[in-house]
Amino acid sequence: MKASASWLDAKYSFPISDYQGEEAQPNGGCESRILIVDDEARMRASVKDLLEAYGHRCSLATGGADALAVLAREQVDLLLLDLNMPGVDGYEVMHRVQAEYSDVDVIVVSGETTFESATEALRCGAQEFLRKPYAPEDLARVVSRALKKRALERNIQEMHRCLEASEHRYRFIVNNSPDIIYMLDSEGKFAFVNDRIKPLLGYETEDLIGRHYSEFVHKEDIQKARFVFDERRTGNRASRNIEFRLLCKSSSLPYRYFESRTITIEMNAMGVYTAPEGDDKERYVGTYGVARDISERKRAEELINYQLYHDLLTNLPNRSLFRDRLNLAISQAKRNKNKLAVMFLDMDRFKMINDSLGHLAGDQLLQTVALRLQSCLRDGDTLARVGGDEFNLLVPDIAGREDAGMVAHKIIERLKGPVVLDGYEVFVSFSIGIAIFPEDGQSIDVLIKNADMAMYHIKTHGKNGYEFFADNMKSAFHRQLSLENGIRKALEKKEFELFYQPQYDISSNRICGMEALIRWSHPERGLLLPDQFIPLSEETGLIIEIGNWVLDSACRELKSWQQLGFNGVQMAVNISAAQLMQPEFERRVLEVLKKHGVAGEQLEIEITENILMKDMDQAVSKFQQLAANGVRMAVDDFGIGYSSLSYLHSLPLNTLKIDRSFISGIESKKDHSSIVTAVLAMARELDLEVVVEGVEREAHVDYLRQLQRVRAQGFFLGRPEPAEEVRKLLRRQQDA
Ligand code: C2E
Ligand code: MG
Ligand code: MG
């Protein structure tokens, strides 16, 4: 675009052709009405004839008063006025015309010859002074000239009016534009800015005029702004869509809203030049530009960006951002010959907590844990959430393993305190694997993978602690992976088996129950005990399927015992948290009982205290339904879990199984201070049966024998055995 310099100054000039028409032209080129005012009738008639001969339209007035009457009545453009008239004279008429009919032109036609009368007439507004007697052509020429001038003036007026309207229209459009529209002069100072500046930046337009643009640009963006504000190019090469920030007006009270705020704008600008005139080349006069407020869009973009690189639950960086930061940290460490640590953190038993307390509590736990983790970190560290309960931590600039170890230790210590969820205290712990750059890996992927492997290692060797990556972990890791796949296949290949361990009624020395304990006859590794695969099954969710199989097999076995006549033996089956929390758990148990034709009273479900505490309400309602169908309920490993015993009253409990750690310390039957004695006393109060687990020695049996109503289970009395052996045992008892 080219704009003329005059645009800037808002000065306009228009080509008005010179008034040259000295020759009288018929009608002066327009339809004008002339009023001839003279007290001499002859004079009036001759002027009229003359002017009509030139095509003018004339009216007559016999004197000043008559003239004023005609003026009041008719549209008149030009007065041919005599001065000396009786009554109202020419001067008075002119005064009235000046006051009331300003658009009527006056030519004085008079016999007055003095210079004073002529100047007085001109002072009173007359355009011309024609002295009597005159040549008819002179009159015609004077009239024609007056009418022509008048027509020109009218034209100019009309043009001004049009221009004003047009200016008004453009100003309206410019000021109501949603964008800031401005012009800078050649020095970069504002020459024009539209009203939009006020609502967007808080400035009045006058605040900007004459000031340099750099005063209004965020200092970090000056470079970019210079690029557009100094734009001299035009057309396609001009600046387009350049983004930067403008400062809003601060301090002054009415605009506090804008205080220390910036808006982001997108700007298009181009140079403005004068139109070339004659030999003069076009000249640069400034720039013209349009700035659009894109703050909203920027905020949306920032939000999207944030969401792309952050975990929205914990507000921590996500995997992508972590990889970015790690990449950067590796480059820096290489350059500075530094070390860095990558840690893989996995919460222990999170799945169980999540399944039992619900996802809302799970989320809350993750948020609390994220905060605690963050409190252990320095400024340059990056903690990211990379999966459900998995976090990655980058600790750059460390001197060696000890530094990383200290951070891990700090994390473990900091997480020790309980987290209160839904009124319950939950204890969390983390398994942390650590890989050090450069010795444990030099790329993002290898470092993360090795940290993960170290984490897996600690997880399968006791949890809650940290471990550094070591080469030999690779095989352990792969064993763990193949274990998980193995569990899946074991179900299909029927590699699981139930062993049964007898429970004895101590006073009668007879078997009153059997506990079903799962074994896995692994094709390569032989017979595996539950602790080698149950925790992993719980973590992976496979426990549901395994649990269903256990329940079904145990009930089938129980039925077969009954069919063989071994009555009065209860079957105890262990249940995991995930199983209990299944919505259809109780219905499934009842279905299995029905399927095998076993009475509910013959089945005892064992559950640990910890599982009960996760969701007491659910547990109560499920067990109540089961109890209504006779199914018994036992609390397993009693005494090592929660200290609160309030649940004993709310659950339909039948049996407490005292954890084997309590009997193990008993040396003789005189050991009365034992907790076993205390629990037995309490159980009697509550009308509960008691099974003492871990009876390994004769002294234990001796000790229990003196107590009444107690059942016992342990290697001394009978180890868990396969179904066949157990049948033999039952037969021997029956025969005895
Ligand atoms: P638990 O329910 O407390 O089972 C008793 C465990 O103590 C059994 O270990 C049993 O072999 C062991 N035991 C019995 N008498 C003695 C003794 O005198 N001394 C010692 N040191 N140990 C004794 P096992 O079979 O290895 O089972 C371990 C745990 O695995 C069980 O503890 C139970 O919590 C879980 N478990 C076993 N079978 C299943 C199952 O089918 N489903 C579920 N969810 N968990 C199971
Ligand atoms: Mg048990
Ligand atoms: Mg137990």
JSON list of C-alpha atoms and ligand atoms in Angstrom, two decimals, residues 515-517 573-574 606 636-637 657 693 713, ligand 2:
[
{"chain": "A", "resi": 515, "resn": "GLU", "atom": "CA", "xyz": [-6.31, -74.98, 54.94]},
{"chain": "A", "resi": 516, "resn": "ALA", "atom": "CA", "xyz": [-5.97, -74.99, 51.17]},
{"chain": "A", "resi": 517, "resn": "LEU", "atom": "CA", "xyz": [-2.54, -73.64, 50.19]},
{"chain": "A", "resi": 573, "resn": "VAL", "atom": "CA", "xyz": [-9.47, -70.84, 51.75]},
{"chain": "A", "resi": 574, "resn": "ASN", "atom": "CA", "xyz": [-7.25, -67.73, 51.56]},
{"chain": "A", "resi": 606, "resn": "GLU", "atom": "CA", "xyz": [-9.39, -66.42, 55.49]},
{"chain": "A", "resi": 636, "resn": "ASP", "atom": "CA", "xyz": [-5.58, -64.59, 59.19]},
{"chain": "A", "resi": 637, "resn": "ASP", "atom": "CA", "xyz": [-2.21, -63.64, 60.67]},
{"chain": "A", "resi": 657, "resn": "LYS", "atom": "CA", "xyz": [-5.86, -67.20, 63.38]},
{"chain": "A", "resi": 693, "resn": "GLU", "atom": "CA", "xyz": [-0.56, -70.99, 63.55]},
{"chain": "A", "resi": 713, "resn": "GLN", "atom": "CA", "xyz": [-1.91, -75.68, 62.79]},
{"chain": "B", "resi": 2, "resn": "MG", "atom": "MG", "xyz": [-4.23, -68.64, 55.62]}
]
